[in-house]
Amino acid sequence: LLAELDDLCELLGDRPRQAAAVRELQELAARPNAPATVRALAAYRRARLAEETADHATLRAAAAEAIGAAAAAGDRLHLARTQLLVGRDALGAGENERARAPLEEAERLFRELGDYRGQCEALTALSRAAFYEARLDDAMAPLREALRIAGAHRDRALFGRTLVQVGVVYKAHGQLREAARLLRRAALLFRRIGARRLESTALANLGATLADAGLFLEAREALEAAVALKTEIGDAPGALIATGNLALVQMYVGEVARAEEGLRRAARDAAEMDLGRTHAHMLYLLADARAAQDALEEAIGRYQEAMSHAERHGEELLQLYIAPSFARALLRRNAGAGADRARALGLIGRVLDTPRTEAMLAARAKALLALALCLDEQGAAVGALAAAAEATAIVEGGVALPGVIGTEEEVRWHLARLLRAAGRQEEADAVLARARARLREKAAALGEGPAREGLLRTFSMGGALTD
């Protein structure tokens, strides 16, 4: 009964009652005559609560205790559940290789036990492992199977959780409309069944997707709702990630001071909670914000810190996204002299030498833009034009370029500038017309007011795209 109460409180986001249920279960397990199955159950529940509060040390200690007790009792169910927690904890720390074995073991055990919910959760986690490793096609296979299983059992909460992950994968593929549709559907489903924690996750992902689509007011509304709901239910790690995405939207519409304040707080909190991936991401966003304000020394320090954290946690994809912005800042400092230029070219080369996948196309476009600017400075006009043209082709293919450094407007504007310098005026005019049309679309979605004015300040290339 206490385990059932724990499940219900988790679904409703009632953290105090959930913690009380787990404590009472621990007291039962501590009795001298408590069987190993009860000890395994109590340790697993303690580990699961620790996962919710991002208490990694407690999670790992409780998980080791649960695995030992479950093995002693022959309790394959709690062995599977605990292996799933261990795998998810490794994913959260960016240790994808460490995650794979326990997740595969959990999926096998759940399948053999006929536990369809556990099997779907393990499949979703395996999808995340593939996604974090930039293998998007591999990420979809377990999700299709999870959707089939959840649909066959008419399990709405499980179906909605899987929809969220499918939406995340579609977003990474640049299919923003379909991603937003799925995420809205999931958020509404969770609201109807009172699953507040799951609703907050769907809203956070919806906000990030709408931001990539240029629908900034809708994005801000979804992200503010996600931060508020996650804060209310005590999901501090989730609130930090949503705060980072909200800060991006605030930067897009010119609210830079608010964005920086939120990012500094989020970076500090992520460090205190030992959230490696989140900490690196917040530092990266903060560095972008400072670079956009021409505070190059601070930006370079933040980029270096973010890169170090991402490398320490095995976050290769995040490193590829940090590298182009980091390179741009180095090239701007002291006109990219000496060691700064060499280091910047090394960062650019790292991205461009990485095998081309869907997940890193945005990073590739940003790196190509950085290369074009560097080559242009050196007088290598042909190479600069080729790099800018390839970056623009990626953007025209529907790939969103998140952030305020290396935007799609900047990519098109620099291509037009290089085309004009090469005497290809007609082509330059066509590229500029496309850039202006896209900016008008984004501005129109904001109506009149400060948000629209901030957007134009951020993306108009000094007014060149609004003339």
Short mmCIF file of C-alpha atoms in Angstrom, two decimals:
data_model
loop_
_atom_site.label_atom_id
_atom_site.label_comp_id
_atom_site.label_asym_id
_atom_site.label_seq_id
_atom_site.Cartn_x
_atom_site.Cartn_y
_atom_site.Cartn_z
CA LEU A 1 0.00 0.00 0.00
CA LEU A 2 2.85 2.38 0.80
CA ALA A 3 4.41 1.61 -2.60
CA GLU A 4 1.09 2.37 -4.32
CA LEU A 5 0.85 5.66 -2.38
CA ASP A 6 4.40 6.49 -3.50
CA ASP A 7 3.37 5.92 -7.14
CA LEU A 8 0.29 8.11 -6.80
CA CYS A 9 2.16 10.95 -5.09
CA GLU A 10 4.86 10.88 -7.79
CA LEU A 11 2.23 11.13 -10.53
CA LEU A 12 0.51 14.06 -8.79
CA GLY A 13 3.77 15.79 -7.93
CA ASP A 14 3.06 15.64 -4.17
CA ARG A 15 6.68 15.40 -3.01
CA PRO A 16 6.12 15.77 0.80
CA ARG A 17 3.63 12.90 0.95
CA GLN A 18 5.81 10.82 -1.36
CA ALA A 19 8.78 11.33 0.95
CA ALA A 20 6.65 10.40 4.00
CA ALA A 21 5.51 7.16 2.33
CA VAL A 22 9.09 6.21 1.50
CA ARG A 23 10.24 6.93 5.07
CA GLU A 24 7.50 4.69 6.49
CA LEU A 25 8.46 1.96 4.05
CA GLN A 26 12.10 2.28 5.19
CA GLU A 27 10.98 1.79 8.82
CA LEU A 28 9.20 -1.44 7.89
CA ALA A 29 12.27 -2.68 6.00
CA ALA A 30 14.50 -1.96 9.00
CA ARG A 31 12.63 -4.43 11.25
CA PRO A 32 14.72 -7.52 12.14
CA ASN A 33 12.25 -9.95 10.56
CA ALA A 34 11.74 -7.96 7.32
CA PRO A 35 12.15 -10.27 4.29
CA ALA A 36 14.65 -9.44 1.55
CA THR A 37 11.81 -8.57 -0.84
CA VAL A 38 10.69 -5.75 1.47
CA ARG A 39 14.27 -4.53 1.87
CA ALA A 40 14.63 -4.51 -1.92
CA LEU A 41 11.34 -2.64 -2.31
CA ALA A 42 12.27 -0.01 0.30
CA ALA A 43 15.76 0.56 -1.09
CA TYR A 44 14.40 0.86 -4.63
CA ARG A 45 11.79 3.42 -3.53
CA ARG A 46 14.46 5.41 -1.71
CA ALA A 47 16.60 5.40 -4.86
CA ARG A 48 13.64 6.50 -6.98
CA LEU A 49 12.87 9.41 -4.66
CA ALA A 50 16.55 10.39 -4.78
CA GLU A 51 16.31 10.42 -8.59
CA GLU A 52 13.42 12.89 -8.34
CA THR A 53 15.46 15.21 -6.10
CA ALA A 54 18.73 14.77 -8.06
CA ASP A 55 20.44 13.32 -4.95
CA HIS A 56 22.92 11.19 -6.90
CA ALA A 57 24.92 9.92 -3.91
CA THR A 58 21.78 8.60 -2.16
CA LEU A 59 20.49 7.12 -5.42
CA ARG A 60 23.65 5.13 -6.04
CA ALA A 61 23.90 3.88 -2.47
CA ALA A 62 20.22 2.90 -2.34
CA ALA A 63 20.41 1.29 -5.80
CA ALA A 64 23.38 -0.87 -4.74
CA GLU A 65 21.44 -1.94 -1.63
CA ALA A 66 18.32 -2.70 -3.70
CA ILE A 67 20.23 -4.76 -6.26
CA GLY A 68 21.86 -6.81 -3.48
CA ALA A 69 18.56 -7.43 -1.66
CA ALA A 70 16.69 -8.21 -4.90
CA ALA A 71 19.36 -10.69 -6.00
CA ALA A 72 19.28 -12.40 -2.58
CA ALA A 73 15.49 -12.72 -2.73
CA GLY A 74 15.34 -13.69 -6.41
CA ASP A 75 13.19 -10.57 -6.91
CA ARG A 76 13.60 -9.98 -10.66
CA LEU A 77 11.02 -7.18 -10.74
CA HIS A 78 12.90 -4.90 -8.36
CA LEU A 79 16.18 -5.89 -9.93
CA ALA A 80 14.79 -4.64 -13.26
CA ARG A 81 13.38 -1.46 -11.75
CA THR A 82 16.63 -0.63 -10.01
CA GLN A 83 18.71 -1.32 -13.12
CA LEU A 84 16.46 1.16 -14.95
CA LEU A 85 17.21 3.78 -12.27
CA VAL A 86 20.94 3.11 -12.53
CA GLY A 87 20.80 3.52 -16.29
CA ARG A 88 18.82 6.75 -16.10
CA ASP A 89 21.21 8.14 -13.49
CA ALA A 90 24.12 7.43 -15.85
CA LEU A 91 22.27 9.19 -18.69
CA GLY A 92 21.69 12.21 -16.47
CA ALA A 93 25.42 12.37 -15.73
CA GLY A 94 26.21 12.17 -19.45
CA GLU A 95 27.78 8.70 -19.07
CA ASN A 96 25.96 7.06 -21.96
CA GLU A 97 28.21 4.00 -22.22
CA ARG A 98 27.71 3.22 -18.52
CA ALA A 99 23.94 3.58 -19.04
CA ARG A 100 23.52 1.09 -21.85
CA ALA A 101 24.17 -2.23 -20.03
CA PRO A 102 21.74 -1.68 -17.09
CA LEU A 103 19.08 -0.32 -19.47
CA GLU A 104 19.34 -3.32 -21.78
CA GLU A 105 19.22 -5.64 -18.76
CA ALA A 106 16.15 -3.81 -17.42
CA GLU A 107 14.35 -4.03 -20.78
CA ARG A 108 15.05 -7.78 -21.01
CA LEU A 109 13.83 -8.47 -17.46
CA PHE A 110 10.66 -6.39 -17.87
CA ARG A 111 9.86 -8.13 -21.16
CA GLU A 112 10.33 -11.59 -19.60
CA LEU A 113 8.21 -10.59 -16.59
CA GLY A 114 5.42 -9.22 -18.77
CA ASP A 115 5.71 -5.76 -17.15
CA TYR A 116 4.76 -3.59 -20.12
CA ARG A 117 5.15 -0.28 -18.24
CA GLY A 118 8.67 -1.09 -17.16
CA GLN A 119 9.53 -2.32 -20.63
CA CYS A 120 8.30 0.94 -22.20
CA GLU A 121 10.26 3.03 -19.70
CA ALA A 122 13.42 1.06 -20.48
CA LEU A 123 12.82 1.45 -24.24
CA THR A 124 12.37 5.20 -23.81
CA ALA A 125 15.60 5.43 -21.81
CA LEU A 126 17.46 3.44 -24.48
CA SER A 127 16.10 5.90 -27.03
CA ARG A 128 17.57 8.75 -24.98
CA ALA A 129 20.96 7.02 -24.95
CA ALA A 130 20.94 6.81 -28.74
CA PHE A 131 19.69 10.40 -29.04
CA TYR A 132 22.45 11.76 -26.78
CA GLU A 133 24.97 9.92 -28.97
CA ALA A 134 23.51 11.68 -32.06
CA ARG A 135 22.09 8.42 -33.48
CA LEU A 136 18.59 9.69 -34.20
CA ASP A 137 17.45 6.83 -36.44
CA ASP A 138 18.39 4.38 -33.70
CA ALA A 139 16.47 6.55 -31.21
CA MET A 140 13.17 6.07 -33.06
CA ALA A 141 13.15 2.25 -33.13
CA PRO A 142 12.60 1.69 -29.37
CA LEU A 143 10.06 4.55 -29.30
CA ARG A 144 7.92 2.97 -32.00
CA GLU A 145 7.85 -0.25 -29.99
CA ALA A 146 7.01 1.66 -26.78
CA LEU A 147 4.11 3.49 -28.48
CA ARG A 148 2.78 0.19 -29.80
CA ILE A 149 2.90 -1.40 -26.34
CA ALA A 150 1.34 1.59 -24.53
CA GLY A 151 -1.42 1.88 -27.14
CA ALA A 152 -2.22 -1.82 -26.96
CA HIS A 153 -2.69 -1.53 -23.19
CA ARG A 154 -4.62 1.77 -23.41
CA ASP A 155 -2.25 3.30 -20.86
CA ARG A 156 -2.66 7.06 -21.31
CA ALA A 157 0.10 8.24 -18.99
CA LEU A 158 2.61 5.86 -20.54
CA PHE A 159 1.50 6.74 -24.06
CA GLY A 160 1.91 10.44 -23.25
CA ARG A 161 5.41 9.97 -21.80
CA THR A 162 6.45 8.20 -24.98
CA LEU A 163 4.87 10.93 -27.12
CA VAL A 164 7.07 13.50 -25.38
CA GLN A 165 10.21 11.60 -26.30
CA VAL A 166 9.01 11.17 -29.91
CA GLY A 167 8.43 14.93 -30.01
CA VAL A 168 12.00 15.53 -28.82
CA VAL A 169 13.34 13.33 -31.62
CA TYR A 170 11.17 15.05 -34.25
CA LYS A 171 12.46 18.41 -32.99
CA ALA A 172 16.03 17.24 -33.44
CA HIS A 173 15.15 16.22 -37.01
CA GLY A 174 13.87 19.77 -37.66
CA GLN A 175 10.23 18.63 -37.96
CA LEU A 176 9.04 21.36 -35.62
CA ARG A 177 5.34 21.45 -36.48
CA GLU A 178 4.92 17.71 -35.91
CA ALA A 179 6.99 17.91 -32.73
CA ALA A 180 4.85 20.76 -31.35
CA ARG A 181 1.64 18.91 -32.25
CA LEU A 182 2.74 15.80 -30.35
CA LEU A 183 3.94 17.77 -27.33
CA ARG A 184 0.69 19.77 -27.11
CA ARG A 185 -1.24 16.51 -27.28
CA ALA A 186 0.88 15.05 -24.47
CA ALA A 187 0.55 18.15 -22.25
CA LEU A 188 -3.25 18.15 -22.64
CA LEU A 189 -3.44 14.42 -21.91
CA PHE A 190 -1.39 14.82 -18.72
CA ARG A 191 -3.52 17.78 -17.59
CA ARG A 192 -6.68 15.73 -18.02
CA ILE A 193 -5.40 12.86 -15.89
CA GLY A 194 -3.82 15.15 -13.26
CA ALA A 195 -0.23 14.06 -13.96
CA ARG A 196 1.36 17.40 -13.08
CA ARG A 197 5.00 16.34 -13.22
CA LEU A 198 4.52 14.84 -16.68
CA GLU A 199 2.57 17.90 -17.81
CA SER A 200 5.45 20.16 -16.77
CA THR A 201 7.89 18.07 -18.83
CA ALA A 202 5.67 18.22 -21.90
CA LEU A 203 5.30 22.01 -21.50
CA ALA A 204 9.07 22.48 -21.19
CA ASN A 205 9.71 20.54 -24.38
CA LEU A 206 6.86 22.33 -26.16
CA GLY A 207 8.32 25.71 -25.25
CA ALA A 208 11.75 24.78 -26.62
CA THR A 209 10.17 23.53 -29.84
CA LEU A 210 8.05 26.65 -30.33
CA ALA A 211 11.14 28.80 -29.78
CA ASP A 212 12.97 26.95 -32.56
CA ALA A 213 9.93 27.58 -34.77
CA GLY A 214 10.15 31.34 -34.10
CA LEU A 215 6.86 31.44 -32.13
CA PHE A 216 8.43 33.27 -29.22
CA LEU A 217 5.36 34.48 -27.31
CA GLU A 218 3.83 31.00 -27.32
CA ALA A 219 7.23 29.59 -26.35
CA ARG A 220 7.58 32.01 -23.44
CA GLU A 221 4.08 31.18 -22.20
CA ALA A 222 4.75 27.42 -22.28
CA LEU A 223 8.17 27.75 -20.62
CA GLU A 224 6.95 30.09 -17.88
CA ALA A 225 4.17 27.60 -17.13
CA ALA A 226 6.71 24.76 -17.08
CA VAL A 227 9.08 26.58 -14.69
CA ALA A 228 6.20 27.49 -12.36
CA LEU A 229 4.77 23.97 -12.34
CA LYS A 230 8.15 22.28 -11.89
CA THR A 231 9.03 24.65 -9.06
CA GLU A 232 5.65 24.04 -7.40
CA ILE A 233 6.01 20.25 -7.45
CA GLY A 234 9.68 20.34 -6.38
CA ASP A 235 11.28 19.23 -9.66
CA ALA A 236 14.39 21.39 -9.29
CA PRO A 237 16.47 19.78 -12.09
CA GLY A 238 13.60 20.09 -14.57
CA ALA A 239 12.99 23.69 -13.53
CA LEU A 240 16.65 24.52 -14.28
CA ILE A 241 16.46 23.11 -17.82
CA ALA A 242 13.22 24.99 -18.51
CA THR A 243 14.83 28.15 -17.10
CA GLY A 244 17.65 27.82 -19.63
CA ASN A 245 15.20 27.55 -22.52
CA LEU A 246 13.18 30.46 -21.15
CA ALA A 247 16.37 32.55 -21.00
CA LEU A 248 16.97 31.84 -24.69
CA VAL A 249 13.51 33.15 -25.55
CA GLN A 250 14.10 36.21 -23.36
CA MET A 251 17.31 36.91 -25.26
CA TYR A 252 15.48 36.54 -28.57
CA VAL A 253 13.05 39.30 -27.62
CA GLY A 254 15.70 41.61 -26.15
CA GLU A 255 15.24 40.82 -22.44
CA VAL A 256 18.97 40.16 -22.00
CA ALA A 257 19.31 41.30 -18.38
CA ARG A 258 16.49 38.98 -17.23
CA ALA A 259 17.97 36.13 -19.23
CA GLU A 260 21.44 36.57 -17.73
CA GLU A 261 20.07 36.75 -14.20
CA GLY A 262 18.16 33.51 -14.70
CA LEU A 263 21.14 31.75 -16.29
CA ARG A 264 23.58 32.75 -13.53
CA ARG A 265 21.19 31.43 -10.91
CA ALA A 266 20.54 28.24 -12.90
CA ALA A 267 24.26 27.59 -13.43
CA ARG A 268 24.93 28.00 -9.72
CA ASP A 269 22.05 25.72 -8.73
CA ALA A 270 23.05 23.07 -11.28
CA ALA A 271 26.58 23.02 -9.87
CA GLU A 272 25.26 22.62 -6.32
CA MET A 273 23.04 19.70 -7.43
CA ASP A 274 25.89 18.06 -9.37
CA LEU A 275 23.92 18.10 -12.64
CA GLY A 276 26.80 17.82 -15.09
CA ARG A 277 24.98 18.17 -18.43
CA THR A 278 22.67 20.91 -17.15
CA HIS A 279 25.54 22.87 -15.58
CA ALA A 280 27.54 22.80 -18.84
CA HIS A 281 24.49 23.85 -20.85
CA MET A 282 23.70 26.79 -18.56
CA LEU A 283 27.31 27.98 -18.75
CA TYR A 284 27.16 27.76 -22.56
CA LEU A 285 23.97 29.84 -22.74
CA LEU A 286 25.41 32.38 -20.32
CA ALA A 287 28.57 32.63 -22.45
CA ASP A 288 26.42 33.28 -25.54
CA ALA A 289 24.57 36.03 -23.68
CA ARG A 290 27.82 37.71 -22.64
CA ALA A 291 29.29 37.38 -26.15
CA ALA A 292 26.18 39.01 -27.59
CA GLN A 293 26.84 41.94 -25.24
CA ASP A 294 30.50 42.13 -26.41
CA ALA A 295 31.80 41.04 -22.98
CA LEU A 296 34.34 38.82 -24.73
CA GLU A 297 36.69 38.03 -21.84
CA GLU A 298 33.89 36.80 -19.61
CA ALA A 299 32.29 34.95 -22.53
CA ILE A 300 35.53 33.13 -23.37
CA GLY A 301 35.97 32.12 -19.73
CA ARG A 302 32.40 30.77 -19.63
CA TYR A 303 32.83 28.89 -22.92
CA GLN A 304 36.01 27.28 -21.59
CA GLU A 305 34.26 26.30 -18.37
CA ALA A 306 31.27 24.89 -20.26
CA MET A 307 33.52 22.94 -22.62
CA SER A 308 35.48 21.47 -19.69
CA HIS A 309 32.31 20.35 -17.90
CA ALA A 310 30.85 18.87 -21.09
CA GLU A 311 34.08 16.98 -21.80
CA ARG A 312 34.29 15.69 -18.22
CA HIS A 313 30.79 14.23 -18.52
CA GLY A 314 31.28 12.73 -21.99
CA GLU A 315 28.92 15.21 -23.65
CA GLU A 316 30.32 15.11 -27.18
CA LEU A 317 27.23 16.62 -28.85
CA LEU A 318 27.14 19.56 -26.43
CA GLN A 319 30.85 20.18 -27.06
CA LEU A 320 30.12 20.39 -30.79
CA TYR A 321 27.48 23.06 -30.13
CA ILE A 322 29.73 25.08 -27.82
CA ALA A 323 32.70 25.01 -30.21
CA PRO A 324 31.45 27.41 -32.96
CA SER A 325 30.38 30.13 -30.52
CA PHE A 326 33.63 29.69 -28.58
CA ALA A 327 35.57 30.03 -31.84
CA ARG A 328 33.68 33.20 -32.80
CA ALA A 329 34.55 34.82 -29.47
CA LEU A 330 38.25 33.91 -29.87
CA LEU A 331 38.30 35.33 -33.41
CA ARG A 332 36.80 38.61 -32.18
CA ARG A 333 39.27 39.03 -29.30
CA ASN A 334 42.24 41.10 -30.47
CA ALA A 335 41.12 40.48 -34.08
CA GLY A 336 41.81 36.77 -33.63
CA ALA A 337 45.56 37.18 -33.42
CA GLY A 338 48.06 34.35 -32.95
CA ALA A 339 47.06 31.62 -30.54
CA ASP A 340 43.39 32.68 -30.50
CA ARG A 341 43.08 32.15 -34.26
CA ALA A 342 44.80 28.76 -34.11
CA ARG A 343 42.57 27.62 -31.27
CA ALA A 344 39.44 28.90 -33.03
CA LEU A 345 40.31 27.01 -36.22
CA GLY A 346 40.88 23.89 -34.14
CA LEU A 347 37.39 24.20 -32.62
CA ILE A 348 35.83 24.80 -36.04
CA GLY A 349 37.70 21.85 -37.51
CA ARG A 350 36.52 19.58 -34.70
CA VAL A 351 32.90 20.22 -35.69
CA LEU A 352 33.43 19.99 -39.44
CA ASP A 353 35.48 16.79 -39.12
CA THR A 354 32.67 15.08 -37.18
CA PRO A 355 30.57 12.73 -39.35
CA ARG A 356 27.47 14.57 -40.53
CA THR A 357 24.34 13.55 -38.58
CA GLU A 358 20.92 15.13 -38.11
CA ALA A 359 21.67 15.99 -34.48
CA MET A 360 24.73 18.11 -35.25
CA LEU A 361 23.57 19.96 -38.40
CA ALA A 362 22.90 23.17 -36.46
CA ALA A 363 26.39 23.01 -34.94
CA ARG A 364 27.82 22.39 -38.42
CA ALA A 365 26.03 25.45 -39.85
CA LYS A 366 27.36 27.63 -37.04
CA ALA A 367 30.89 26.25 -37.55
CA LEU A 368 30.68 26.92 -41.29
CA LEU A 369 29.65 30.51 -40.61
CA ALA A 370 32.60 30.93 -38.23
CA LEU A 371 34.90 29.47 -40.90
CA ALA A 372 33.46 31.81 -43.56
CA LEU A 373 34.15 34.84 -41.38
CA CYS A 374 37.68 33.67 -40.62
CA LEU A 375 38.47 33.01 -44.30
CA ASP A 376 36.97 36.34 -45.31
CA GLU A 377 39.25 38.11 -42.82
CA GLN A 378 42.22 36.35 -44.45
CA GLY A 379 41.12 37.38 -47.94
CA ALA A 380 40.17 33.85 -49.02
CA ALA A 381 36.97 34.98 -50.71
CA VAL A 382 36.21 31.77 -52.61
CA GLY A 383 36.50 29.57 -49.52
CA ALA A 384 34.50 32.03 -47.42
CA LEU A 385 31.68 32.07 -49.96
CA ALA A 386 31.59 28.27 -50.20
CA ALA A 387 31.40 27.90 -46.40
CA ALA A 388 28.63 30.51 -46.10
CA ALA A 389 26.68 28.87 -48.93
CA GLU A 390 26.82 25.45 -47.25
CA ALA A 391 25.69 26.96 -43.93
CA THR A 392 22.75 28.65 -45.70
CA ALA A 393 21.81 25.38 -47.41
CA ILE A 394 21.52 23.72 -44.00
CA VAL A 395 19.24 26.52 -42.79
CA GLU A 396 17.13 26.35 -45.94
CA GLY A 397 16.72 22.63 -45.26
CA GLY A 398 14.67 23.51 -42.17
CA VAL A 399 17.34 23.17 -39.48
CA ALA A 400 16.80 25.64 -36.62
CA LEU A 401 19.85 27.47 -35.24
CA PRO A 402 19.19 28.02 -31.52
CA GLY A 403 20.83 30.87 -29.63
CA VAL A 404 21.85 34.45 -30.37
CA ILE A 405 25.28 33.61 -31.82
CA GLY A 406 25.19 32.26 -35.37
CA THR A 407 21.51 32.85 -36.12
CA GLU A 408 19.82 32.02 -39.41
CA GLU A 409 19.54 35.76 -40.12
CA GLU A 410 23.28 36.15 -39.60
CA VAL A 411 24.03 33.19 -41.89
CA ARG A 412 21.94 34.62 -44.72
CA TRP A 413 23.20 38.17 -44.24
CA HIS A 414 26.84 37.15 -44.47
CA LEU A 415 26.17 35.01 -47.55
CA ALA A 416 24.50 38.00 -49.21
CA ARG A 417 27.47 40.20 -48.28
CA LEU A 418 29.97 37.73 -49.75
CA LEU A 419 27.88 37.28 -52.90
CA ARG A 420 27.77 41.04 -53.38
CA ALA A 421 31.54 41.28 -52.93
CA ALA A 422 31.91 38.63 -55.65
CA GLY A 423 29.79 40.72 -58.02
CA ARG A 424 26.77 38.39 -57.82
CA GLN A 425 24.29 41.12 -56.93
CA GLU A 426 21.12 39.37 -58.11
CA GLU A 427 21.83 36.29 -55.98
CA ALA A 428 22.72 38.52 -53.03
CA ASP A 429 19.41 40.36 -53.33
CA ALA A 430 17.49 37.05 -53.37
CA VAL A 431 19.23 35.84 -50.19
CA LEU A 432 18.54 39.16 -48.44
CA ALA A 433 14.90 39.04 -49.49
CA ARG A 434 14.58 35.58 -47.94
CA ALA A 435 16.23 36.76 -44.72
CA ARG A 436 13.92 39.76 -44.46
CA ALA A 437 10.85 37.61 -45.15
CA ARG A 438 11.77 35.16 -42.38
CA LEU A 439 12.38 38.00 -39.92
CA ARG A 440 9.02 39.56 -40.82
CA GLU A 441 7.33 36.21 -40.10
CA LYS A 442 8.89 36.07 -36.64
CA ALA A 443 8.04 39.71 -35.90
CA ALA A 444 4.44 39.29 -37.09
CA ALA A 445 3.90 36.51 -34.56
CA LEU A 446 4.75 38.99 -31.77
CA GLY A 447 2.43 41.81 -32.82
CA GLU A 448 3.32 45.35 -31.75
CA GLY A 449 5.17 46.08 -28.53
CA PRO A 450 8.47 45.66 -26.66
CA ALA A 451 8.90 41.97 -27.59
CA ARG A 452 8.76 42.77 -31.30
CA GLU A 453 11.18 45.67 -30.89
CA GLY A 454 13.57 43.46 -28.92
CA LEU A 455 13.38 40.74 -31.58
CA LEU A 456 14.28 43.21 -34.32
CA ARG A 457 17.21 44.56 -32.30
CA THR A 458 18.49 41.02 -31.78
CA PHE A 459 18.13 39.64 -35.30
CA SER A 460 18.09 42.54 -37.79
CA MET A 461 21.90 42.72 -38.20
CA GLY A 462 22.03 46.33 -37.14
CA GLY A 463 18.89 47.21 -39.10
CA ALA A 464 20.15 45.76 -42.39
CA LEU A 465 17.26 43.29 -42.54
CA THR A 466 14.53 45.80 -41.66
CA ASP A 467 15.36 48.53 -44.17
#
